[in-house]
Structure formats: C-alpha cells, structure tokens
Amino acid sequence: MKLRSILTAIVAAAALMFGAGEAQAQFNVGRLLQGIVKGVQAVTLSDDQVVGYVAEYVHYSDSVNEVLPPSNPYSQRLARITKGITDVDGVPLNFKVYKNEEVNAFACADGSVRVYTGLMDVMTDDEVLGVIGHEIGHVAHHDSRNAFKQALMNDAIKDGLASTSNTVATLTDSQLAQVGNALVSSKFSRKQEQNADDYGYSFLKASGHNPTSMVYAFRKLQAMEQQAGGGGSTALSQLFSSHPDVGSRIDRMTKKAQKDGFVVKAQ
C-alpha cells in the first residue's frame, strides 16, 4: 500500500470514529494512529533493515533447530553439492543442514540457505541444488523481502519496530518465530513461482548441472502429494504447501528443457 493510500485511510477511519462517544473515539483514534505509524514503518522499511531482521531470524532459527556440524555426512554432502557456489548477485552464501524429516529448504536475503535432511533423503544432488536455486530465486526477485514486509504489517510483528530510529530493533522470540513463518511458508503467486522455477533452472545450468532435475524434483513432490491424498498431510512440508500446481510446473519445465535440447526421462 502506498503512503498516500495509508494517509487517506487514516482520515477516513478517523472521520468515522467521530460519530462514537468521546471516550471511545479518543481510544480508537489513539490506537488507529499508533497502528498506522507502525504500518508506515513497515511499508518504508529499507532493504538493509530487512536484511538485518532476516539475519536476526536466521540466528534464532539456527538456535532452535539442530544444525548438523561440518563433519556430519549430510553437511559434507551439501558442501559437495554447493561447491563453487559462493554468492548470488554479490551476496555471500552460507549453507547449513537442519536435522529435520520435513522435505524442505529455504533461502534468506542475508545469503543464508538452510536445507532439511528430509529433502536430502528423497532427492538426488542435482534435485537438491534445483530446489536451492528455486528458493534463492525468491530472494533474488525480492519475493521473500516483500513477504517479510507484509508480515510486519501484522500487530505482533510491527510492535517490535523502533518508533523513530533507523536502526533495527531487536524482536522477541515469539516475533522472530512469526517472521520465520512468513519467510518459510509464504504463499507466492503463480507468476512468482514460475520466475523462481526459471531461476532454479538457470541456476542449475550456470552451475554445470542438468536442469532436467527441476522436473524430477517436482515429480517427487507430486508423488508425495498423491500419496498423502491430495495435500494437507503433515507428511508434506511447507516447501510443497507453498508451491501449488505442481503438475503444470512439471509440464512447463519439461517443455523448457526439451526446447534447450535436454532429454527428459519418462516416469
């Protein structure tokens, strides 16, 4: 929402409140103005501030999840998969593995990439890399940043913003948990998902890997959905639930790969 629209909303809402009793009106207007000020902050939050909040969340997430050490076989495998991939658009990347049976992964604006053991258990190296590329695509296209800003419009999150300072205010653990939910389980539009798919496809090609792995990764997600009876099962991670319409995306990636001269194996 643009600043002018927000200010218009203030005027309209305040006008409606003048019809109420004086005490109630004062109470409502006070709460309205407080919320609007914080809402404006969320809208005008700079990219640097977003990265600061994201880094704060990643630190929190690493503290509440079991991060496997570099000596662990999963970590060694991820290091091998991502060898030579050090940054995206100048942002340094750091990779870690969470011991968690969910088929999931996420990437953040500060360059943090977290991959769950559940994902690595069911996918090949190239398929894992394709999923990582897709998640990084959401960051590169600012989808994750915008989802984060939207989360700040929610009362529980925006209360953690400083009222006047340009520095990043520290959020509580409960607020960080809500930020994490916004980052990891954001619902993106069909266009955003297609753009992220394209990014993952190009990410594989640029890394010297076969981009048809995008097709195979989505096939596995589709099989999981079918096995769970159409979704909604805890067996499906947020990676799948936030990426709908897998069938059409399989077809789209298949046609893209074939157009580029790659052979897509039959199921």
PDB file of C-alpha atoms in Angstrom:
ATOM      1  CA  MET A   1       0.000   0.000   0.000  1.00  0.00           C
ATOM      2  CA  LYS A   2       1.397   3.414  -0.925  1.00  0.00           C
ATOM      3  CA  LEU A   3       1.918   6.122   1.688  1.00  0.00           C
ATOM      4  CA  ARG A   4      -0.833   8.321   0.185  1.00  0.00           C
ATOM      5  CA  SER A   5      -3.297   5.450   0.459  1.00  0.00           C
ATOM      6  CA  ILE A   6      -2.343   4.913   4.097  1.00  0.00           C
ATOM      7  CA  LEU A   7      -2.849   8.590   4.924  1.00  0.00           C
ATOM      8  CA  THR A   8      -6.212   8.519   3.148  1.00  0.00           C
ATOM      9  CA  ALA A   9      -7.191   5.543   5.280  1.00  0.00           C
ATOM     10  CA  ILE A  10      -6.253   7.486   8.436  1.00  0.00           C
ATOM     11  CA  VAL A  11      -8.534  10.382   7.504  1.00  0.00           C
ATOM     12  CA  ALA A  12     -11.438   8.138   6.554  1.00  0.00           C
ATOM     13  CA  ALA A  13     -11.194   5.963   9.656  1.00  0.00           C
ATOM     14  CA  ALA A  14     -10.811   8.947  11.966  1.00  0.00           C
ATOM     15  CA  ALA A  15     -13.888  10.606  10.444  1.00  0.00           C
ATOM     16  CA  LEU A  16     -15.956   7.510  11.143  1.00  0.00           C
ATOM     17  CA  MET A  17     -14.825   7.446  14.746  1.00  0.00           C
ATOM     18  CA  PHE A  18     -16.040  10.962  15.485  1.00  0.00           C
ATOM     19  CA  GLY A  19     -19.547   9.528  15.445  1.00  0.00           C
ATOM     20  CA  ALA A  20     -18.769   7.433  18.515  1.00  0.00           C
ATOM     21  CA  GLY A  21     -18.726   8.553  22.125  1.00  0.00           C
ATOM     22  CA  GLU A  22     -15.904  10.919  23.111  1.00  0.00           C
ATOM     23  CA  ALA A  23     -14.023   8.456  25.332  1.00  0.00           C
ATOM     24  CA  GLN A  24     -14.401   5.605  22.864  1.00  0.00           C
ATOM     25  CA  ALA A  25     -13.393   7.868  19.970  1.00  0.00           C
ATOM     26  CA  GLN A  26     -10.255   9.025  21.761  1.00  0.00           C
ATOM     27  CA  PHE A  27      -9.349   5.412  22.499  1.00  0.00           C
ATOM     28  CA  ASN A  28      -9.973   4.252  18.941  1.00  0.00           C
ATOM     29  CA  VAL A  29      -8.169   7.182  17.306  1.00  0.00           C
ATOM     30  CA  GLY A  30      -5.179   6.660  19.570  1.00  0.00           C
ATOM     31  CA  ARG A  31      -4.949   3.007  18.641  1.00  0.00           C
ATOM     32  CA  LEU A  32      -5.506   3.831  14.983  1.00  0.00           C
ATOM     33  CA  LEU A  33      -2.691   6.387  14.848  1.00  0.00           C
ATOM     34  CA  GLN A  34      -0.320   4.077  16.720  1.00  0.00           C
ATOM     35  CA  GLY A  35      -1.023   1.266  14.291  1.00  0.00           C
ATOM     36  CA  ILE A  36      -0.737   3.495  11.226  1.00  0.00           C
ATOM     37  CA  VAL A  37       2.651   4.867  12.308  1.00  0.00           C
ATOM     38  CA  LYS A  38       3.972   1.346  12.657  1.00  0.00           C
ATOM     39  CA  GLY A  39       2.336   0.372   9.381  1.00  0.00           C
ATOM     40  CA  VAL A  40       4.104   3.222   7.585  1.00  0.00           C
ATOM     41  CA  GLN A  41       7.391   1.983   9.045  1.00  0.00           C
ATOM     42  CA  ALA A  42       6.749  -1.471   7.610  1.00  0.00           C
ATOM     43  CA  VAL A  43       5.993  -0.019   4.177  1.00  0.00           C
ATOM     44  CA  THR A  44       9.091   2.209   4.191  1.00  0.00           C
ATOM     45  CA  LEU A  45      11.466  -0.357   5.698  1.00  0.00           C
ATOM     46  CA  SER A  46      14.754  -0.256   3.776  1.00  0.00           C
ATOM     47  CA  ASP A  47      16.387  -3.289   2.181  1.00  0.00           C
ATOM     48  CA  ASP A  48      19.247  -3.042   4.679  1.00  0.00           C
ATOM     49  CA  GLN A  49      16.773  -3.100   7.557  1.00  0.00           C
ATOM     50  CA  VAL A  50      15.026  -6.118   6.065  1.00  0.00           C
ATOM     51  CA  VAL A  51      18.355  -7.939   5.797  1.00  0.00           C
ATOM     52  CA  GLY A  52      19.060  -7.028   9.417  1.00  0.00           C
ATOM     53  CA  TYR A  53      15.783  -8.533  10.601  1.00  0.00           C
ATOM     54  CA  VAL A  54      16.290 -11.596   8.416  1.00  0.00           C
ATOM     55  CA  ALA A  55      19.782 -12.158   9.839  1.00  0.00           C
ATOM     56  CA  GLU A  56      18.279 -11.879  13.312  1.00  0.00           C
ATOM     57  CA  TYR A  57      15.723 -14.541  12.400  1.00  0.00           C
ATOM     58  CA  VAL A  58      18.337 -16.877  10.903  1.00  0.00           C
ATOM     59  CA  HIS A  59      20.377 -16.639  14.117  1.00  0.00           C
ATOM     60  CA  TYR A  60      17.226 -17.501  16.076  1.00  0.00           C
ATOM     61  CA  SER A  61      16.317 -20.338  13.707  1.00  0.00           C
ATOM     62  CA  ASP A  62      19.789 -21.842  13.978  1.00  0.00           C
ATOM     63  CA  SER A  63      19.478 -21.765  17.764  1.00  0.00           C
ATOM     64  CA  VAL A  64      16.159 -23.630  17.908  1.00  0.00           C
ATOM     65  CA  ASN A  65      16.919 -26.202  15.176  1.00  0.00           C
ATOM     66  CA  GLU A  66      19.516 -28.950  15.254  1.00  0.00           C
ATOM     67  CA  VAL A  67      22.255 -27.688  12.924  1.00  0.00           C
ATOM     68  CA  LEU A  68      24.462 -30.543  11.793  1.00  0.00           C
ATOM     69  CA  PRO A  69      28.221 -29.963  12.144  1.00  0.00           C
ATOM     70  CA  PRO A  70      30.544 -29.791   9.110  1.00  0.00           C
ATOM     71  CA  SER A  71      31.796 -33.309   9.901  1.00  0.00           C
ATOM     72  CA  ASN A  72      28.326 -34.826   9.518  1.00  0.00           C
ATOM     73  CA  PRO A  73      27.717 -36.806   6.272  1.00  0.00           C
ATOM     74  CA  TYR A  74      24.711 -34.608   5.398  1.00  0.00           C
ATOM     75  CA  SER A  75      26.794 -31.449   5.776  1.00  0.00           C
ATOM     76  CA  GLN A  76      29.612 -32.951   3.753  1.00  0.00           C
ATOM     77  CA  ARG A  77      27.165 -33.889   1.016  1.00  0.00           C
ATOM     78  CA  LEU A  78      25.680 -30.372   0.943  1.00  0.00           C
ATOM     79  CA  ALA A  79      29.191 -28.901   0.789  1.00  0.00           C
ATOM     80  CA  ARG A  80      29.904 -31.141  -2.194  1.00  0.00           C
ATOM     81  CA  ILE A  81      26.613 -30.228  -3.904  1.00  0.00           C
ATOM     82  CA  THR A  82      27.216 -26.483  -3.499  1.00  0.00           C
ATOM     83  CA  LYS A  83      30.972 -26.494  -4.134  1.00  0.00           C
ATOM     84  CA  GLY A  84      31.993 -23.365  -6.045  1.00  0.00           C
ATOM     85  CA  ILE A  85      28.685 -21.589  -5.352  1.00  0.00           C
ATOM     86  CA  THR A  86      29.783 -18.755  -3.099  1.00  0.00           C
ATOM     87  CA  ASP A  87      27.445 -15.849  -3.817  1.00  0.00           C
ATOM     88  CA  VAL A  88      24.379 -14.666  -5.697  1.00  0.00           C
ATOM     89  CA  ASP A  89      24.318 -11.124  -7.095  1.00  0.00           C
ATOM     90  CA  GLY A  90      27.232 -10.247  -4.837  1.00  0.00           C
ATOM     91  CA  VAL A  91      25.594 -11.572  -1.656  1.00  0.00           C
ATOM     92  CA  PRO A  92      27.805 -14.226   0.056  1.00  0.00           C
ATOM     93  CA  LEU A  93      26.003 -17.520   0.619  1.00  0.00           C
ATOM     94  CA  ASN A  94      26.273 -19.725   3.684  1.00  0.00           C
ATOM     95  CA  PHE A  95      24.835 -23.233   3.744  1.00  0.00           C
ATOM     96  CA  LYS A  96      23.753 -25.339   6.728  1.00  0.00           C
ATOM     97  CA  VAL A  97      21.757 -28.528   7.233  1.00  0.00           C
ATOM     98  CA  TYR A  98      18.891 -28.862   9.708  1.00  0.00           C
ATOM     99  CA  LYS A  99      18.246 -32.341  11.086  1.00  0.00           C
ATOM    100  CA  ASN A 100      14.548 -32.451  10.310  1.00  0.00           C
ATOM    101  CA  GLU A 101      12.476 -35.034   8.431  1.00  0.00           C
ATOM    102  CA  GLU A 102      10.454 -32.381   6.569  1.00  0.00           C
ATOM    103  CA  VAL A 103      11.107 -32.174   2.832  1.00  0.00           C
ATOM    104  CA  ASN A 104      12.062 -28.523   2.986  1.00  0.00           C
ATOM    105  CA  ALA A 105      14.650 -25.827   2.328  1.00  0.00           C
ATOM    106  CA  PHE A 106      14.712 -22.035   2.451  1.00  0.00           C
ATOM    107  CA  ALA A 107      16.970 -19.161   1.455  1.00  0.00           C
ATOM    108  CA  CYS A 108      17.092 -15.697   3.018  1.00  0.00           C
ATOM    109  CA  ALA A 109      18.046 -12.198   1.933  1.00  0.00           C
ATOM    110  CA  ASP A 110      21.215 -12.273   4.046  1.00  0.00           C
ATOM    111  CA  GLY A 111      22.570 -15.182   1.984  1.00  0.00           C
ATOM    112  CA  SER A 112      21.659 -17.924   4.453  1.00  0.00           C
ATOM    113  CA  VAL A 113      20.488 -21.186   2.884  1.00  0.00           C
ATOM    114  CA  ARG A 114      19.105 -23.937   5.105  1.00  0.00           C
ATOM    115  CA  VAL A 115      18.392 -27.448   3.823  1.00  0.00           C
ATOM    116  CA  TYR A 116      16.498 -30.100   5.769  1.00  0.00           C
ATOM    117  CA  THR A 117      17.720 -33.695   5.968  1.00  0.00           C
ATOM    118  CA  GLY A 118      14.245 -34.822   4.846  1.00  0.00           C
ATOM    119  CA  LEU A 119      14.781 -33.118   1.491  1.00  0.00           C
ATOM    120  CA  MET A 120      18.220 -34.658   1.079  1.00  0.00           C
ATOM    121  CA  ASP A 121      16.841 -38.114   1.887  1.00  0.00           C
ATOM    122  CA  VAL A 122      14.410 -38.141  -1.038  1.00  0.00           C
ATOM    123  CA  MET A 123      16.248 -36.143  -3.710  1.00  0.00           C
ATOM    124  CA  THR A 124      19.420 -36.510  -5.736  1.00  0.00           C
ATOM    125  CA  ASP A 125      22.235 -33.992  -5.547  1.00  0.00           C
ATOM    126  CA  ASP A 126      21.077 -32.107  -8.650  1.00  0.00           C
ATOM    127  CA  GLU A 127      17.463 -32.117  -7.439  1.00  0.00           C
ATOM    128  CA  VAL A 128      18.551 -30.637  -4.109  1.00  0.00           C
ATOM    129  CA  LEU A 129      20.520 -27.977  -5.978  1.00  0.00           C
ATOM    130  CA  GLY A 130      17.495 -27.178  -8.135  1.00  0.00           C
ATOM    131  CA  VAL A 131      15.335 -26.655  -5.046  1.00  0.00           C
ATOM    132  CA  ILE A 132      18.041 -24.427  -3.550  1.00  0.00           C
ATOM    133  CA  GLY A 133      18.142 -22.432  -6.784  1.00  0.00           C
ATOM    134  CA  HIS A 134      14.369 -22.018  -6.706  1.00  0.00           C
ATOM    135  CA  GLU A 135      14.458 -20.706  -3.137  1.00  0.00           C
ATOM    136  CA  ILE A 136      17.310 -18.329  -3.954  1.00  0.00           C
ATOM    137  CA  GLY A 137      15.185 -17.131  -6.882  1.00  0.00           C
ATOM    138  CA  HIS A 138      12.515 -15.894  -4.482  1.00  0.00           C
ATOM    139  CA  VAL A 139      15.206 -13.892  -2.685  1.00  0.00           C
ATOM    140  CA  ALA A 140      16.726 -12.529  -5.903  1.00  0.00           C
ATOM    141  CA  HIS A 141      13.295 -11.396  -7.102  1.00  0.00           C
ATOM    142  CA  HIS A 142      12.508  -9.774  -3.715  1.00  0.00           C
ATOM    143  CA  ASP A 143       9.527 -12.092  -3.151  1.00  0.00           C
ATOM    144  CA  SER A 144      10.827 -13.021   0.295  1.00  0.00           C
ATOM    145  CA  ARG A 145      11.576  -9.403   1.180  1.00  0.00           C
ATOM    146  CA  ASN A 146       8.056  -8.312   0.263  1.00  0.00           C
ATOM    147  CA  ALA A 147       6.541 -11.209   2.200  1.00  0.00           C
ATOM    148  CA  PHE A 148       8.570 -10.120   5.202  1.00  0.00           C
ATOM    149  CA  LYS A 149       7.315  -6.555   4.914  1.00  0.00           C
ATOM    150  CA  GLN A 150       3.764  -7.862   4.795  1.00  0.00           C
ATOM    151  CA  ALA A 151       4.431  -9.793   7.996  1.00  0.00           C
ATOM    152  CA  LEU A 152       5.494  -6.543   9.640  1.00  0.00           C
ATOM    153  CA  MET A 153       2.019  -5.196   8.986  1.00  0.00           C
ATOM    154  CA  ASN A 154       0.712  -7.746  11.499  1.00  0.00           C
ATOM    155  CA  ASP A 155       0.393  -6.337  15.014  1.00  0.00           C
ATOM    156  CA  ALA A 156       2.540  -8.929  16.758  1.00  0.00           C
ATOM    157  CA  ILE A 157       5.489  -8.211  14.474  1.00  0.00           C
ATOM    158  CA  LYS A 158       5.319  -4.490  13.900  1.00  0.00           C
ATOM    159  CA  ASP A 159       5.291  -3.831  17.658  1.00  0.00           C
ATOM    160  CA  GLY A 160       8.956  -4.779  17.556  1.00  0.00           C
ATOM    161  CA  LEU A 161       9.853  -1.872  15.282  1.00  0.00           C
ATOM    162  CA  ALA A 162      11.551   1.195  16.713  1.00  0.00           C
ATOM    163  CA  SER A 163       9.235   4.195  16.507  1.00  0.00           C
ATOM    164  CA  THR A 164      11.735   6.704  15.118  1.00  0.00           C
ATOM    165  CA  SER A 165      15.156   5.055  14.824  1.00  0.00           C
ATOM    166  CA  ASN A 166      16.634   3.847  11.549  1.00  0.00           C
ATOM    167  CA  THR A 167      18.440   1.064  13.401  1.00  0.00           C
ATOM    168  CA  VAL A 168      16.964  -2.401  13.626  1.00  0.00           C
ATOM    169  CA  ALA A 169      15.109  -3.085  16.854  1.00  0.00           C
ATOM    170  CA  THR A 170      15.503  -6.495  18.475  1.00  0.00           C
ATOM    171  CA  LEU A 171      12.420  -8.697  18.151  1.00  0.00           C
ATOM    172  CA  THR A 172      11.231 -11.128  20.791  1.00  0.00           C
ATOM    173  CA  ASP A 173      11.500 -14.881  20.252  1.00  0.00           C
ATOM    174  CA  SER A 174       7.762 -15.107  19.566  1.00  0.00           C
ATOM    175  CA  GLN A 175       8.022 -12.324  16.991  1.00  0.00           C
ATOM    176  CA  LEU A 176      11.037 -13.982  15.391  1.00  0.00           C
ATOM    177  CA  ALA A 177       9.052 -17.204  15.151  1.00  0.00           C
ATOM    178  CA  GLN A 178       6.303 -15.338  13.296  1.00  0.00           C
ATOM    179  CA  VAL A 179       8.877 -13.734  10.994  1.00  0.00           C
ATOM    180  CA  GLY A 180      10.226 -17.196  10.285  1.00  0.00           C
ATOM    181  CA  ASN A 181       6.772 -18.448   9.396  1.00  0.00           C
ATOM    182  CA  ALA A 182       6.405 -15.553   6.950  1.00  0.00           C
ATOM    183  CA  LEU A 183       9.785 -16.326   5.368  1.00  0.00           C
ATOM    184  CA  VAL A 184       9.479 -20.106   5.155  1.00  0.00           C
ATOM    185  CA  SER A 185       5.772 -20.568   4.415  1.00  0.00           C
ATOM    186  CA  SER A 186       4.933 -17.534   2.296  1.00  0.00           C
ATOM    187  CA  LYS A 187       2.304 -18.105  -0.380  1.00  0.00           C
ATOM    188  CA  PHE A 188       3.643 -16.760  -3.634  1.00  0.00           C
ATOM    189  CA  SER A 189       1.684 -16.026  -6.798  1.00  0.00           C
ATOM    190  CA  ARG A 190       1.759 -18.272  -9.849  1.00  0.00           C
ATOM    191  CA  LYS A 191       3.961 -15.729 -11.652  1.00  0.00           C
ATOM    192  CA  GLN A 192       6.388 -15.534  -8.731  1.00  0.00           C
ATOM    193  CA  GLU A 193       6.627 -19.317  -8.640  1.00  0.00           C
ATOM    194  CA  GLN A 194       7.256 -19.505 -12.380  1.00  0.00           C
ATOM    195  CA  ASN A 195      10.003 -16.898 -12.112  1.00  0.00           C
ATOM    196  CA  ALA A 196      11.590 -18.809  -9.243  1.00  0.00           C
ATOM    197  CA  ASP A 197      11.360 -22.041 -11.258  1.00  0.00           C
ATOM    198  CA  ASP A 198      13.127 -20.323 -14.153  1.00  0.00           C
ATOM    199  CA  TYR A 199      15.791 -19.054 -11.776  1.00  0.00           C
ATOM    200  CA  GLY A 200      16.334 -22.565 -10.397  1.00  0.00           C
ATOM    201  CA  TYR A 201      16.555 -23.937 -13.935  1.00  0.00           C
ATOM    202  CA  SER A 202      19.144 -21.323 -14.935  1.00  0.00           C
ATOM    203  CA  PHE A 203      20.915 -21.798 -11.609  1.00  0.00           C
ATOM    204  CA  LEU A 204      21.467 -25.471 -12.443  1.00  0.00           C
ATOM    205  CA  LYS A 205      22.685 -24.712 -15.963  1.00  0.00           C
ATOM    206  CA  ALA A 206      25.065 -21.997 -14.761  1.00  0.00           C
ATOM    207  CA  SER A 207      26.463 -24.426 -12.178  1.00  0.00           C
ATOM    208  CA  GLY A 208      27.156 -27.039 -14.861  1.00  0.00           C
ATOM    209  CA  HIS A 209      24.303 -29.343 -13.839  1.00  0.00           C
ATOM    210  CA  ASN A 210      21.437 -30.853 -15.824  1.00  0.00           C
ATOM    211  CA  PRO A 211      18.369 -28.585 -15.450  1.00  0.00           C
ATOM    212  CA  THR A 212      16.005 -31.512 -16.050  1.00  0.00           C
ATOM    213  CA  SER A 213      16.496 -32.170 -12.345  1.00  0.00           C
ATOM    214  CA  MET A 214      13.863 -29.491 -11.781  1.00  0.00           C
ATOM    215  CA  VAL A 215      11.355 -31.801 -13.486  1.00  0.00           C
ATOM    216  CA  TYR A 216      12.389 -34.809 -11.420  1.00  0.00           C
ATOM    217  CA  ALA A 217      12.251 -32.853  -8.150  1.00  0.00           C
ATOM    218  CA  PHE A 218       8.706 -31.687  -8.891  1.00  0.00           C
ATOM    219  CA  ARG A 219       7.668 -35.216  -9.854  1.00  0.00           C
ATOM    220  CA  LYS A 220       8.747 -36.411  -6.428  1.00  0.00           C
ATOM    221  CA  LEU A 221       6.786 -33.643  -4.744  1.00  0.00           C
ATOM    222  CA  GLN A 222       3.747 -34.551  -6.829  1.00  0.00           C
ATOM    223  CA  ALA A 223       4.091 -38.220  -5.848  1.00  0.00           C
ATOM    224  CA  MET A 224       4.222 -37.184  -2.194  1.00  0.00           C
ATOM    225  CA  GLU A 225       1.025 -35.189  -2.619  1.00  0.00           C
ATOM    226  CA  GLN A 226      -0.747 -38.104  -4.251  1.00  0.00           C
ATOM    227  CA  GLN A 227       0.454 -40.497  -1.569  1.00  0.00           C
ATOM    228  CA  ALA A 228      -0.859 -38.125   1.104  1.00  0.00           C
ATOM    229  CA  GLY A 229      -4.253 -37.949  -0.599  1.00  0.00           C
ATOM    230  CA  GLY A 230      -4.101 -34.503  -2.152  1.00  0.00           C
ATOM    231  CA  GLY A 231      -2.226 -32.460   0.431  1.00  0.00           C
ATOM    232  CA  GLY A 232      -2.878 -31.221   3.930  1.00  0.00           C
ATOM    233  CA  SER A 233      -0.882 -34.057   5.486  1.00  0.00           C
ATOM    234  CA  THR A 234       1.935 -33.434   7.910  1.00  0.00           C
ATOM    235  CA  ALA A 235       3.980 -35.708   5.660  1.00  0.00           C
ATOM    236  CA  LEU A 236       4.176 -32.798   3.241  1.00  0.00           C
ATOM    237  CA  SER A 237       6.466 -29.977   4.269  1.00  0.00           C
ATOM    238  CA  GLN A 238       5.865 -26.295   3.824  1.00  0.00           C
ATOM    239  CA  LEU A 239       8.117 -26.485   0.784  1.00  0.00           C
ATOM    240  CA  PHE A 240       5.311 -28.287  -1.021  1.00  0.00           C
ATOM    241  CA  SER A 241       2.354 -26.485   0.542  1.00  0.00           C
ATOM    242  CA  SER A 242       3.763 -23.120  -0.558  1.00  0.00           C
ATOM    243  CA  HIS A 243       4.349 -24.336  -4.107  1.00  0.00           C
ATOM    244  CA  PRO A 244       0.966 -25.308  -5.579  1.00  0.00           C
ATOM    245  CA  ASP A 245       0.007 -26.533  -9.043  1.00  0.00           C
ATOM    246  CA  VAL A 246       2.943 -28.894  -9.388  1.00  0.00           C
ATOM    247  CA  GLY A 247       1.527 -30.664 -12.451  1.00  0.00           C
ATOM    248  CA  SER A 248       1.565 -27.573 -14.665  1.00  0.00           C
ATOM    249  CA  ARG A 249       5.021 -26.682 -13.431  1.00  0.00           C
ATOM    250  CA  ILE A 250       6.302 -30.114 -14.380  1.00  0.00           C
ATOM    251  CA  ASP A 251       4.909 -29.629 -17.898  1.00  0.00           C
ATOM    252  CA  ARG A 252       6.413 -26.152 -18.140  1.00  0.00           C
ATOM    253  CA  MET A 253       9.886 -27.246 -17.007  1.00  0.00           C
ATOM    254  CA  THR A 254       9.724 -30.288 -19.297  1.00  0.00           C
ATOM    255  CA  LYS A 255       8.987 -28.134 -22.365  1.00  0.00           C
ATOM    256  CA  LYS A 256      11.695 -25.668 -21.362  1.00  0.00           C
ATOM    257  CA  ALA A 257      14.295 -28.437 -21.040  1.00  0.00           C
ATOM    258  CA  GLN A 258      13.294 -30.092 -24.316  1.00  0.00           C
ATOM    259  CA  LYS A 259      13.466 -26.758 -26.126  1.00  0.00           C
ATOM    260  CA  ASP A 260      17.031 -26.407 -24.857  1.00  0.00           C
ATOM    261  CA  GLY A 261      17.903 -29.850 -26.209  1.00  0.00           C
ATOM    262  CA  PHE A 262      17.823 -31.819 -22.958  1.00  0.00           C
ATOM    263  CA  VAL A 263      16.231 -35.283 -22.747  1.00  0.00           C
ATOM    264  CA  VAL A 264      13.612 -35.640 -20.005  1.00  0.00           C
ATOM    265  CA  LYS A 265      13.271 -39.229 -18.832  1.00  0.00           C
ATOM    266  CA  ALA A 266       9.824 -40.772 -18.779  1.00  0.00           C
ATOM    267  CA  GLN A 267       8.322 -41.560 -15.399  1.00  0.00           C
TER     268      GLN A 267
END
